[in-house]
Structures are given as C-alpha cells and as structure tokens.
Coordinates of C-alpha atoms in Angstrom, one line a residue:
X1 CA 12.1 -24.3 9.0
X2 CA 13.5 -27.2 11.1
X3 CA 10.1 -28.6 11.7
X4 CA 9.1 -28.8 8.1
X5 CA 12.5 -30.3 7.2
X6 CA 12.1 -33.0 9.9
X7 CA 8.6 -33.8 8.6
X8 CA 10.1 -34.3 5.1
X9 CA 12.7 -36.6 6.5
X10 CA 10.1 -38.6 8.4
X11 CA 8.1 -39.0 5.2
X12 CA 11.1 -40.4 3.3
X13 CA 11.5 -43.2 5.9
X14 CA 9.4 -46.3 5.0
X15 CA 8.1 -46.8 8.5
X16 CA 6.8 -43.3 8.9
X17 CA 5.8 -42.9 5.3
X18 CA 3.4 -45.9 5.6
X19 CA 1.9 -44.4 8.8
X20 CA 1.4 -41.0 7.2
X21 CA -0.1 -42.4 4.0
X22 CA -2.5 -44.8 5.9
X23 CA -3.6 -42.0 8.3
X24 CA -4.2 -39.4 5.6
X25 CA -6.1 -41.8 3.4
X26 CA -8.2 -43.1 6.3
X27 CA -9.1 -39.5 7.3
X28 CA -10.0 -38.5 3.7
X29 CA -12.2 -41.6 3.3
X30 CA -13.9 -41.0 6.7
X31 CA -14.6 -37.3 5.8
X32 CA -16.1 -38.4 2.5
X33 CA -18.3 -41.1 4.1
X34 CA -19.5 -38.7 6.7
X35 CA -20.3 -36.1 4.1
X36 CA -22.4 -38.5 2.2
X37 CA -24.3 -39.5 5.4
X38 CA -25.1 -35.8 6.0
X39 CA -26.0 -35.1 2.3
X40 CA -27.8 -38.2 1.0
X41 CA -28.1 -38.2 -2.8
X42 CA -25.1 -35.9 -3.3
X43 CA -23.4 -36.4 -6.7
X44 CA -20.9 -33.5 -6.7
X45 CA -17.2 -33.5 -7.2
X46 CA -14.3 -33.7 -4.7
X47 CA -11.3 -31.4 -4.8
X48 CA -8.2 -31.6 -2.7
X49 CA -6.0 -28.5 -1.8
X50 CA -2.6 -29.4 -0.5
X51 CA 0.5 -27.4 0.6
X52 CA 4.2 -28.1 1.0
X53 CA 4.7 -31.7 2.3
X54 CA 1.0 -32.2 1.9
X55 CA 1.4 -31.9 -1.9
X56 CA 3.8 -34.9 -1.9
X57 CA 1.5 -37.0 0.2
X58 CA -1.5 -36.1 -2.0
X59 CA 0.6 -36.8 -5.1
X60 CA 1.6 -40.2 -3.9
X61 CA -1.9 -41.2 -2.9
X62 CA -3.3 -40.1 -6.2
X63 CA -0.7 -41.8 -8.3
X64 CA -1.3 -45.2 -6.7
X65 CA -4.3 -47.5 -6.7
X66 CA -5.5 -49.5 -3.7
X67 CA -3.0 -52.2 -3.0
X68 CA -0.1 -50.7 -5.0
X69 CA 3.3 -50.9 -3.3
X70 CA 5.9 -48.2 -3.8
X71 CA 9.6 -48.7 -4.4
X72 CA 10.3 -48.2 -0.6
X73 CA 7.6 -50.7 0.4
X74 CA 4.7 -48.4 1.2
X75 CA 1.3 -50.0 0.6
X76 CA -1.4 -47.6 -0.5
X77 CA -5.0 -48.3 0.8
X78 CA -6.6 -46.2 -1.9
X79 CA -9.3 -43.5 -1.8
X80 CA -13.0 -44.4 -1.9
X81 CA -13.8 -41.6 -4.2
X82 CA -12.6 -40.0 -7.4
X83 CA -10.9 -36.6 -7.3
X84 CA -11.8 -33.9 -9.8
X85 CA -9.2 -31.2 -8.9
X86 CA -5.8 -31.5 -7.1
X87 CA -4.3 -28.1 -6.1
X88 CA -0.7 -28.2 -5.0
X89 CA 0.6 -25.0 -3.5
X90 CA 4.3 -24.5 -2.7
X91 CA 5.0 -28.0 -3.9
X92 CA 8.3 -29.8 -3.8
X93 CA 6.8 -32.7 -5.7
X94 CA 9.1 -32.2 -8.7
X95 CA 12.3 -32.3 -6.7
X96 CA 11.0 -35.3 -4.7
X97 CA 10.2 -37.2 -7.9
X98 CA 13.8 -36.5 -9.2
X99 CA 15.4 -37.5 -5.9
X100 CA 13.5 -40.8 -5.8
X101 CA 14.5 -41.6 -9.4
X102 CA 10.9 -41.6 -10.7
X103 CA 11.9 -39.8 -13.9
X104 CA 11.9 -41.8 -17.2
X105 CA 15.2 -41.4 -19.0
X106 CA 16.2 -42.7 -22.4
X107 CA 19.3 -44.8 -23.0
X108 CA 21.2 -41.7 -23.8
X109 CA 20.2 -40.0 -20.6
X110 CA 17.6 -37.7 -22.1
X111 CA 14.3 -37.1 -20.4
X112 CA 11.2 -38.8 -21.9
X113 CA 7.8 -37.6 -20.8
X114 CA 5.7 -39.8 -18.8
X115 CA 6.3 -39.4 -15.0
X116 CA 3.2 -40.4 -13.1
X117 CA 0.5 -37.8 -13.2
X118 CA -2.1 -37.8 -10.4
X119 CA -5.3 -39.7 -11.3
X120 CA -7.5 -36.6 -11.3
X121 CA -9.2 -34.6 -14.0
X122 CA -7.4 -31.4 -13.3
X123 CA -3.9 -31.0 -11.7
X124 CA -2.9 -27.5 -10.7
X125 CA 0.6 -26.6 -9.4
X126 CA 0.7 -23.1 -7.8
X127 CA 4.0 -21.5 -6.9
X128 CA 5.4 -18.2 -5.8
X129 CA 8.5 -17.2 -7.8
X130 CA 10.5 -16.7 -4.6
X131 CA 9.4 -19.8 -2.8
X132 CA 12.6 -21.9 -2.3
X133 CA 10.5 -25.1 -1.8
X134 CA 8.2 -24.9 -4.8
X135 CA 9.1 -26.0 -8.3
X136 CA 7.4 -26.3 -11.7
X137 CA 6.0 -29.6 -12.6
X138 CA 5.1 -29.3 -16.3
X139 CA 8.6 -30.0 -17.6
X140 CA 8.5 -33.4 -15.8
X141 CA 5.0 -34.2 -17.2
X142 CA 5.5 -33.1 -20.8
X143 CA 8.6 -32.9 -22.9
X144 CA 9.7 -29.6 -24.5
X145 CA 7.7 -27.5 -22.0
X146 CA 10.7 -26.1 -20.0
X147 CA 10.7 -23.0 -22.1
X148 CA 7.0 -22.5 -21.8
X149 CA 6.3 -19.9 -19.1
X150 CA 3.9 -20.7 -16.3
X151 CA 0.5 -19.1 -16.4
X152 CA 0.3 -16.0 -14.2
X153 CA -2.7 -15.9 -11.9
X154 CA -5.1 -13.1 -12.7
X155 CA -5.1 -10.3 -10.1
X156 CA -8.3 -10.7 -8.0
X157 CA -8.4 -7.0 -7.1
X158 CA -8.9 -6.1 -10.8
X159 CA -12.0 -8.2 -11.2
X160 CA -14.3 -6.8 -8.4
X161 CA -16.7 -5.2 -10.9
X162 CA -17.0 -8.3 -13.1
X163 CA -19.5 -11.1 -12.8
X164 CA -18.7 -14.7 -12.1
X165 CA -19.4 -15.7 -15.7
X166 CA -17.1 -12.9 -17.0
X167 CA -14.3 -14.0 -14.7
X168 CA -14.6 -17.6 -15.8
X169 CA -14.5 -16.5 -19.5
X170 CA -11.4 -14.4 -18.8
X171 CA -9.6 -17.3 -17.2
X172 CA -10.6 -19.6 -20.0
X173 CA -8.9 -17.2 -22.4
X174 CA -5.6 -17.1 -20.6
X175 CA -5.3 -20.7 -19.2
X176 CA -5.5 -23.8 -21.4
X177 CA -7.2 -26.8 -19.7
X178 CA -4.0 -28.7 -20.3
X179 CA -1.8 -26.4 -18.2
X180 CA -0.6 -27.3 -14.7
X181 CA 1.9 -24.5 -13.7
X182 CA 0.4 -21.3 -12.3
X183 CA 2.6 -18.6 -10.8
X184 CA 1.6 -16.0 -8.3
X185 CA 2.4 -12.3 -8.8
X186 CA 5.1 -10.7 -6.9
X187 CA 3.9 -8.0 -4.5
X188 CA 5.4 -4.6 -4.1
X189 CA 6.0 -5.1 -0.4
X190 CA 8.3 -8.0 -1.1
X191 CA 11.1 -5.6 -2.0
X192 CA 14.2 -6.0 -4.1
X193 CA 16.0 -8.4 -1.8
X194 CA 14.6 -11.8 -2.9
X195 CA 16.4 -13.8 -0.3
X196 CA 14.8 -11.8 2.6
X197 CA 11.3 -12.6 1.4
X198 CA 11.8 -16.2 0.4
X199 CA 10.9 -17.8 3.8
X200 CA 7.6 -15.8 3.8
X201 CA 6.7 -16.7 0.3
X202 CA 6.2 -20.3 1.2
X203 CA 3.2 -19.4 3.3
X204 CA 1.9 -16.6 1.0
X205 CA -0.6 -19.0 -0.7
X206 CA -2.9 -18.9 2.4
X207 CA -3.4 -15.1 2.2
X208 CA -3.4 -14.6 -1.5
X209 CA -6.7 -13.4 -3.0
X210 CA -5.4 -14.5 -6.4
X211 CA -5.0 -18.1 -5.2
X212 CA -8.5 -18.0 -3.5
X213 CA -10.1 -16.7 -6.7
X214 CA -8.3 -19.3 -8.9
X215 CA -9.2 -22.2 -6.6
X216 CA -12.9 -21.1 -6.4
X217 CA -13.1 -20.8 -10.2
X218 CA -11.9 -24.3 -10.7
X219 CA -14.0 -25.8 -8.0
X220 CA -17.1 -23.9 -9.2
X221 CA -16.5 -24.6 -12.9
X222 CA -19.5 -27.0 -13.1
X223 CA -21.8 -24.1 -12.4
X224 CA -20.3 -21.8 -15.1
X225 CA -22.7 -23.0 -17.8
X226 CA -25.7 -22.2 -15.5
X227 CA -24.2 -18.8 -14.8
X228 CA -23.8 -18.1 -18.5
X229 CA -27.4 -19.2 -19.1
X230 CA -28.7 -16.6 -16.7
X231 CA -26.4 -13.9 -18.3
X232 CA -27.4 -14.7 -21.8
X233 CA -31.1 -14.7 -20.9
X234 CA -30.7 -11.4 -19.1
X235 CA -32.2 -12.9 -15.9
X236 CA -31.1 -11.9 -12.4
X237 CA -29.1 -14.5 -10.4
X238 CA -30.9 -16.2 -7.6
X239 CA -30.0 -15.0 -4.1
X240 CA -27.5 -17.2 -2.4
X241 CA -26.0 -17.0 1.1
X242 CA -22.4 -18.3 1.7
X243 CA -22.2 -21.3 3.9
X244 CA -22.8 -20.6 7.6
X245 CA -23.9 -17.0 6.9
X246 CA -27.5 -16.6 8.1
X247 CA -29.9 -13.8 8.6
X248 CA -29.4 -11.7 11.7
X249 CA -32.6 -11.6 13.7
X250 CA -33.5 -9.8 17.0
X251 CA -36.2 -12.4 17.6
X252 CA -33.6 -15.0 18.5
X253 CA -32.7 -15.3 22.2
X254 CA -29.2 -16.6 22.7
X255 CA -28.1 -18.0 26.1
X256 CA -24.9 -16.0 26.5
X257 CA -23.0 -13.2 24.8
X258 CA -19.3 -12.5 25.3
X259 CA -16.4 -10.7 23.5
X260 CA -13.8 -13.4 22.9
X261 CA -10.8 -14.0 20.7
X262 CA -11.9 -16.0 17.7
X263 CA -9.3 -17.9 15.6
X264 CA -9.4 -17.1 11.9
X265 CA -9.2 -20.4 10.2
X266 CA -7.4 -18.9 7.2
X267 CA -4.6 -16.9 8.8
X268 CA -4.5 -18.6 12.2
X269 CA -4.7 -15.2 13.9
X270 CA -6.9 -14.4 16.9
X271 CA -9.3 -11.5 16.7
X272 CA -11.8 -10.1 19.3
X273 CA -15.4 -10.6 18.2
X274 CA -18.8 -10.8 19.9
X275 CA -19.9 -14.4 20.1
X276 CA -23.3 -15.7 21.1
X277 CA -24.3 -19.2 22.4
X278 CA -27.6 -20.2 21.0
X279 CA -30.4 -22.0 22.9
X280 CA -29.6 -25.0 20.7
X281 CA -26.2 -26.3 19.6
X282 CA -25.2 -23.2 17.6
X283 CA -22.7 -20.4 18.1
X284 CA -23.1 -17.1 16.3
X285 CA -20.7 -14.2 15.9
X286 CA -20.1 -11.0 14.0
X287 CA -16.9 -9.1 13.1
X288 CA -17.6 -5.9 15.1
X289 CA -19.7 -5.1 18.1
X290 CA -20.8 -1.8 16.6
X291 CA -22.7 -3.8 13.9
X292 CA -25.1 -5.2 16.5
X293 CA -25.1 -2.6 19.3
X294 CA -27.7 0.2 19.4
X295 CA -28.8 2.9 21.8
X296 CA -32.0 2.5 23.7
X297 CA -33.9 5.8 24.1
X298 CA -36.6 4.8 26.4
X299 CA -38.8 1.9 27.6
X300 CA -42.5 1.5 28.5
X301 CA -43.2 -1.5 30.8
X302 CA -46.7 -3.0 30.3
X303 CA -49.2 -3.8 33.0
X304 CA -52.7 -5.3 32.8
X305 CA -53.9 -1.7 32.7
X306 CA -52.0 -0.9 29.5
X307 CA -54.2 -0.5 26.4
X308 CA -53.6 -0.3 22.7
X309 CA -56.1 0.9 20.0
X310 CA -56.1 1.6 16.3
X311 CA -56.8 5.1 15.1
X312 CA -60.2 5.6 13.5
X313 CA -59.2 8.6 11.6
X314 CA -55.8 7.4 10.3
X315 CA -55.3 3.9 8.9
X316 CA -51.5 4.1 9.7
X317 CA -51.7 5.2 13.4
X318 CA -52.2 3.3 16.6
X319 CA -52.2 4.5 20.2
X320 CA -50.6 3.0 23.3
X321 CA -51.8 4.1 26.7
X322 CA -49.4 2.9 29.4
X323 CA -50.1 2.8 33.1
X324 CA -46.7 4.5 33.7
X325 CA -43.5 5.3 31.9
X326 CA -40.0 4.1 32.8
X327 CA -36.8 6.1 32.7
X328 CA -34.1 4.6 30.6
X329 CA -30.6 6.1 30.1
X330 CA -31.9 9.3 31.6
X331 CA -34.4 9.7 28.7
X332 CA -38.2 9.5 28.7
X333 CA -40.7 9.4 25.9
X334 CA -41.3 13.0 24.7
X335 CA -44.8 12.7 26.1
X336 CA -43.7 11.4 29.5
X337 CA -46.5 12.2 31.9
X338 CA -48.1 9.3 33.7
X339 CA -50.8 7.5 31.6
X340 CA -49.8 9.7 28.6
X341 CA -51.0 8.3 25.3
X342 CA -48.1 7.5 22.9
X343 CA -49.0 7.7 19.2
X344 CA -47.2 5.7 16.5
X345 CA -47.5 5.5 12.7
X346 CA -46.7 2.4 10.7
X347 CA -45.7 2.4 7.0
X348 CA -48.8 0.5 6.0
X349 CA -52.3 -0.4 7.4
X350 CA -51.2 -4.1 7.5
X351 CA -48.2 -3.3 9.6
X352 CA -50.3 -1.1 12.0
X353 CA -52.7 -4.0 12.5
X354 CA -49.8 -6.4 13.2
X355 CA -48.5 -4.2 15.9
X356 CA -51.9 -3.7 17.5
X357 CA -52.5 -7.5 17.6
X358 CA -48.9 -8.2 18.9
X359 CA -49.2 -5.7 21.7
X360 CA -52.6 -7.1 22.8
X361 CA -51.2 -10.6 22.9
X362 CA -48.3 -9.5 25.1
X363 CA -50.6 -7.7 27.5
X364 CA -52.9 -10.7 27.7
X365 CA -50.0 -13.1 28.5
X366 CA -48.4 -10.8 31.2
X367 CA -47.5 -12.9 34.2
X368 CA -47.4 -16.2 32.2
X369 CA -44.2 -18.2 32.3
X370 CA -43.6 -17.3 28.6
X371 CA -43.6 -13.6 29.5
X372 CA -40.8 -14.0 32.1
X373 CA -38.4 -16.0 30.0
X374 CA -34.7 -15.6 30.9
X375 CA -32.9 -12.6 29.4
X376 CA -29.6 -12.7 27.5
X377 CA -26.6 -13.0 29.8
X378 CA -23.8 -10.7 28.6
X379 CA -20.8 -11.8 30.7
X380 CA -17.7 -10.2 29.3
X381 CA -19.5 -8.6 26.3
X382 CA -17.7 -5.4 25.3
X383 CA -19.9 -2.8 23.6
X384 CA -19.4 0.8 22.6
X385 CA -20.4 3.3 25.3
X386 CA -24.2 3.6 26.0
X387 CA -25.1 0.9 23.5
X388 CA -26.9 -2.4 24.2
X389 CA -28.1 -5.6 22.7
X390 CA -31.2 -5.8 25.0
X391 CA -33.4 -6.3 21.9
X392 CA -32.7 -10.1 21.6
X393 CA -35.8 -12.2 22.2
X394 CA -38.1 -9.6 20.6
X395 CA -41.7 -10.4 19.9
X396 CA -41.9 -7.9 17.1
X397 CA -39.7 -5.1 15.7
X398 CA -39.9 -2.5 12.9
X399 CA -39.4 1.1 12.2
X400 CA -42.3 3.3 13.2
X401 CA -42.8 7.1 12.9
X402 CA -42.9 8.7 16.3
X403 CA -43.1 12.4 17.2
X404 CA -40.1 13.9 15.3
X405 CA -39.0 11.0 13.2
X406 CA -38.6 7.3 12.6
X407 CA -37.3 5.1 15.4
X408 CA -36.7 1.4 15.8
X409 CA -39.2 -0.2 18.1
X410 CA -38.9 -3.6 19.8
X411 CA -41.9 -5.3 21.5
X412 CA -40.7 -7.6 24.2
X413 CA -42.7 -9.9 26.4
X414 CA -42.9 -7.2 29.1
X415 CA -43.1 -3.9 27.3
X416 CA -42.1 -1.6 24.4
X417 CA -38.5 -0.3 23.9
X418 CA -37.5 2.5 21.6
X419 CA -34.1 2.5 20.0
X420 CA -32.4 5.3 18.1
X421 CA -31.7 3.0 15.1
X422 CA -31.8 -0.6 14.1
X423 CA -28.7 -2.8 14.2
X424 CA -26.3 -2.4 11.2
X425 CA -25.9 -6.2 10.8
X426 CA -28.3 -8.0 8.6
X427 CA -26.4 -11.3 8.7
X428 CA -24.1 -13.1 11.0
X429 CA -22.1 -16.3 11.1
X430 CA -23.7 -19.4 12.4
X431 CA -21.6 -22.4 13.5
X432 CA -23.5 -25.6 14.5
X433 CA -21.5 -27.8 16.9
X434 CA -21.7 -31.4 18.0
X435 CA -18.7 -31.6 20.3
X436 CA -17.2 -29.0 22.6
X437 CA -13.6 -29.3 23.8
X438 CA -12.9 -27.2 27.0
X439 CA -9.4 -26.3 28.2
X440 CA -9.9 -24.6 31.6
X441 CA -6.2 -23.9 32.2
X442 CA -6.0 -21.9 28.9
X443 CA -9.5 -20.5 28.7
X444 CA -9.9 -22.2 25.3
X445 CA -13.2 -23.5 23.8
X446 CA -13.2 -25.5 20.6
X447 CA -16.5 -26.1 18.9
X448 CA -16.5 -29.0 16.4
X449 CA -19.3 -29.8 14.0
X450 CA -20.4 -33.2 12.7
X451 CA -17.9 -33.2 9.8
X452 CA -14.9 -32.2 12.0
X453 CA -14.7 -28.5 11.2
X454 CA -13.7 -26.5 14.2
X455 CA -14.2 -23.1 15.6
X456 CA -11.8 -22.0 18.4
X457 CA -12.2 -19.2 20.8
X458 CA -10.2 -17.9 23.8
X459 CA -12.0 -16.4 26.8
X460 CA -9.4 -14.6 29.1
X461 CA -11.6 -13.9 32.1
X462 CA -12.0 -17.1 34.2
X463 CA -15.4 -16.1 35.5
X464 CA -16.7 -15.6 32.0
X465 CA -15.1 -18.9 30.9
X466 CA -16.9 -20.7 33.7
X467 CA -20.2 -19.1 32.7
X468 CA -19.7 -20.5 29.2
X469 CA -18.8 -23.9 30.5
X470 CA -22.0 -24.0 32.5
X471 CA -24.1 -22.8 29.5
X472 CA -22.4 -25.3 27.1
X473 CA -23.0 -28.1 29.5
X474 CA -26.7 -27.2 29.5
X475 CA -26.9 -27.5 25.7
X476 CA -28.8 -30.6 24.6
X477 CA -27.2 -33.2 22.2
X478 CA -23.7 -31.8 22.6
X479 CA -20.7 -33.9 23.6
X480 CA -18.5 -32.2 26.2
X481 CA -14.8 -33.0 26.5
X482 CA -12.7 -31.3 29.2
X483 CA -9.1 -31.7 28.1
X484 CA -6.3 -29.1 28.4
X485 CA -4.0 -31.1 26.1
X486 CA -5.6 -30.0 22.9
X487 CA -4.1 -26.5 23.3
X488 CA -0.5 -26.5 22.2

C-alpha cells in the first residue's frame, strides 16, 4: 500500500535512514538491558523476527558492526548483544541489496557469492509464493543455488498428535541447517487468481500456524536435546504453563469485572472478553464468559447461632445447622425449613475436617472487618442468563455430596453458597502492568508491563470506563497517564 511504499522511500533517504537505524538499535538495546535487569543471571539466546521493511532494517543492523558507516553515510551504533536467529518474513532484502549495488560481480559480469550475510547463527527467509514484495535470498548468498527449490514449511495441522521431539526430528530431516529460504504453502481459499490474493499474502505470515510452528521450533531448538532425553528415558515431561497463563482460582478477589473488547496482539482484531482488575497491579481475562459463570442454587447466611459438627457415625459427613435459610434465584435448599439441619458428605475424612474447621473460623469472625470485605464490582460484565461469578473471594470451595448428587459449594466470609457446578475454566491469562494509559474520549485503556508489552482494551460505556479509571487509580505502584493521543 501507499504507506508501506512511503516508508521504504523514507528509509532509502540518508537522513531518515540514520534516524530509523539509530531508533531501532536503541530500542532493541534498551529492551535487552531491561530484560537482564528483570532476569539476573539469564544466559539464553536472542532471536529477532522481522517483517517487510523491518527485514531490511534488521538486515542492515546485523550486517554492520558498531561504528560502521554505510555507502549512503549511515553510521551504525551496533547491538549490545549477539543474535542467534534472524527471521525475515515477506522480505524485500534481496531486491534492496540489488538496487543498492551490494552484489559482488566478477569482471565478466557474473555473480560471485559473498553478499553480506547477517551476523547471526541462523538466518531464515520466509516467503509466500504470491507475496509480491518477498524474494528468495539464497541465490544471493550462495552461487549455483538458484535452481535449488526453497524448503516448504511443514503443515502444522498434520502434527497435532506428535510430540515436540518428534516434530523437531521431522524438521531436521527436511531442512538442512545451511538453508535460508522457506516457503509457505498455498491455501485452498487463495483461489486460482493469483493477482487477487497477492496483496493479502504479504500479511499472511502473522496468521500462519506453519510460520508460528517453524519459528517456535528454531527458538526452542536448545531444549530439543532435553526433550529427547525425556523421550528416550520414557519419562513424562514436566508440567509447564505458557507465559502469563496462571491457575484460575475462586479464592482471588478482583476489584472489578467488565466485558470489554480486548485487542488480539497477533491479528490486531478486537474481541469481547470478560476482564478482571486484580487487587494488585494485574489484569486477568478469559476467552468466554461461559467458562467462568455458574448458576447459584441457594445460599445460607451465617449468624452467631449457626453451628457445624462432624458426624460421629460417618467419617465423611458433617452437619450445618443454620439459624435461617435464604432464598436465592427462587430456589431453597431441599430441606428448607427454618433451623433445618443440612447434611454434606466430603470425598475424604481429611476434606470433611477441613470444611468443619473452615466453617467454624468463619462463624467466629462474623462481624469482624475481614468478614465484611468489599465484594466484586461487576460494572458492564455480560454473563449468560441466570449465571453469576459471586464465588470470587471464597474462603473454601470443593465438590460435596448433598441430597441427590454432587454440587459445588463455596464458603464465603458470611455464609455458604451452593452452585450447580464449578467453573469450566481452570486457567486464565494474567497480565501484570506497571503503567496504564487512559484515553477517556475513546474509552481505551492500555496496560503496559515493565518490559513494554501492552494489553489494550476498549470499554464502550462511559460509566463503566469511569469505574475502571477510579479502580486503576487506586492501584498501588502503577503509573497513570491520561492521554487521548495514543489512540490513532
């Protein structure tokens, strides 16, 4: 498009090229320095993934040392760290190298290998066969390779049943470590008219599972030997959680819950999702409200007269004698008379004892400040009909046998709630933030962590947005910036 074309023209001008190179190098070095500060003792490897014009910038930075001056007078500051992998997707580097005259030619005009290669251990050039901006790079790096076909990326959807080690071994078999050119598969939806799909192919790398798989395999290559060791020994892999994915717990008490449009950092699209502002500087969210919403069947409020006791005849049972019952969603406990004894059965004697002790502690602390802590505010939270998230801030939860079957019970600081089932979600995304940018005119909130990663949300309702502003401002150790200009 015109914008991309203008960016390329800017970069070819010495004045703007110097500005871009200096800025990008400075930001990369700053990110690296900050990462080391947050992860002292880290000795891992750095990879750079670039796209379109970014591949030219990355190529130039990684083919020059600190202090080098290019043919057009650009001085390169140099990176403060070595780069293991350089991924160039949709790259016009080859045509740029040709246009700048950086190709070595013999006296008779024939190509001789030896154009500058990036100073990295692995250089990968990913291109879509219909991308009008992307070109092969191997023929410019190595003579007599123009007839050598590019390596086709393995289809990610055919490897779902294979282990990580098996996938690595498969790629090792089809791709030599000396290869640079890797081509994406054409999709059936692209149709027979190549020209019609060409503009879209240049952005296809961001949504290609094949590209994601290939990139992850190369970045994770150092762990391949460890994976093979587990496989060869027949040992189960250790349980790992992806970054930011944390266990979902009803014991946490967020400040505020809202359904907002959350920006997908991969596609750039906006999708409605339930988001929660934690008591500290964290935001949590899940993909679907139905994964966290449950139906409350009934509730028993506690008073000082409420009692709980273990059964002497059954090691799994305990009895709760309330002073009164409370109607909830037009449903009462099956045994709903005043002062009726409610009988519960745990799955083990230990769990039974935990419940008895927990209920007694709640009864003893009734009226204390801790028992009247604020509840979750749900301004703008959209849930399926008759479902709720009232269980947050739970003292104790578990499945218990009750009357006709098993139900999910939640002990709060003021009583006992019975739910039809427990939430489907066992994990949710956690985003820690250091700085919050607020754009009141647009209803945008951008959370930024300590390394500059951002999470952007849109809250359409002004009242709900104001509630979030107030809650965010009450968050300790968070920098608040009110600025409408960051929304383009």
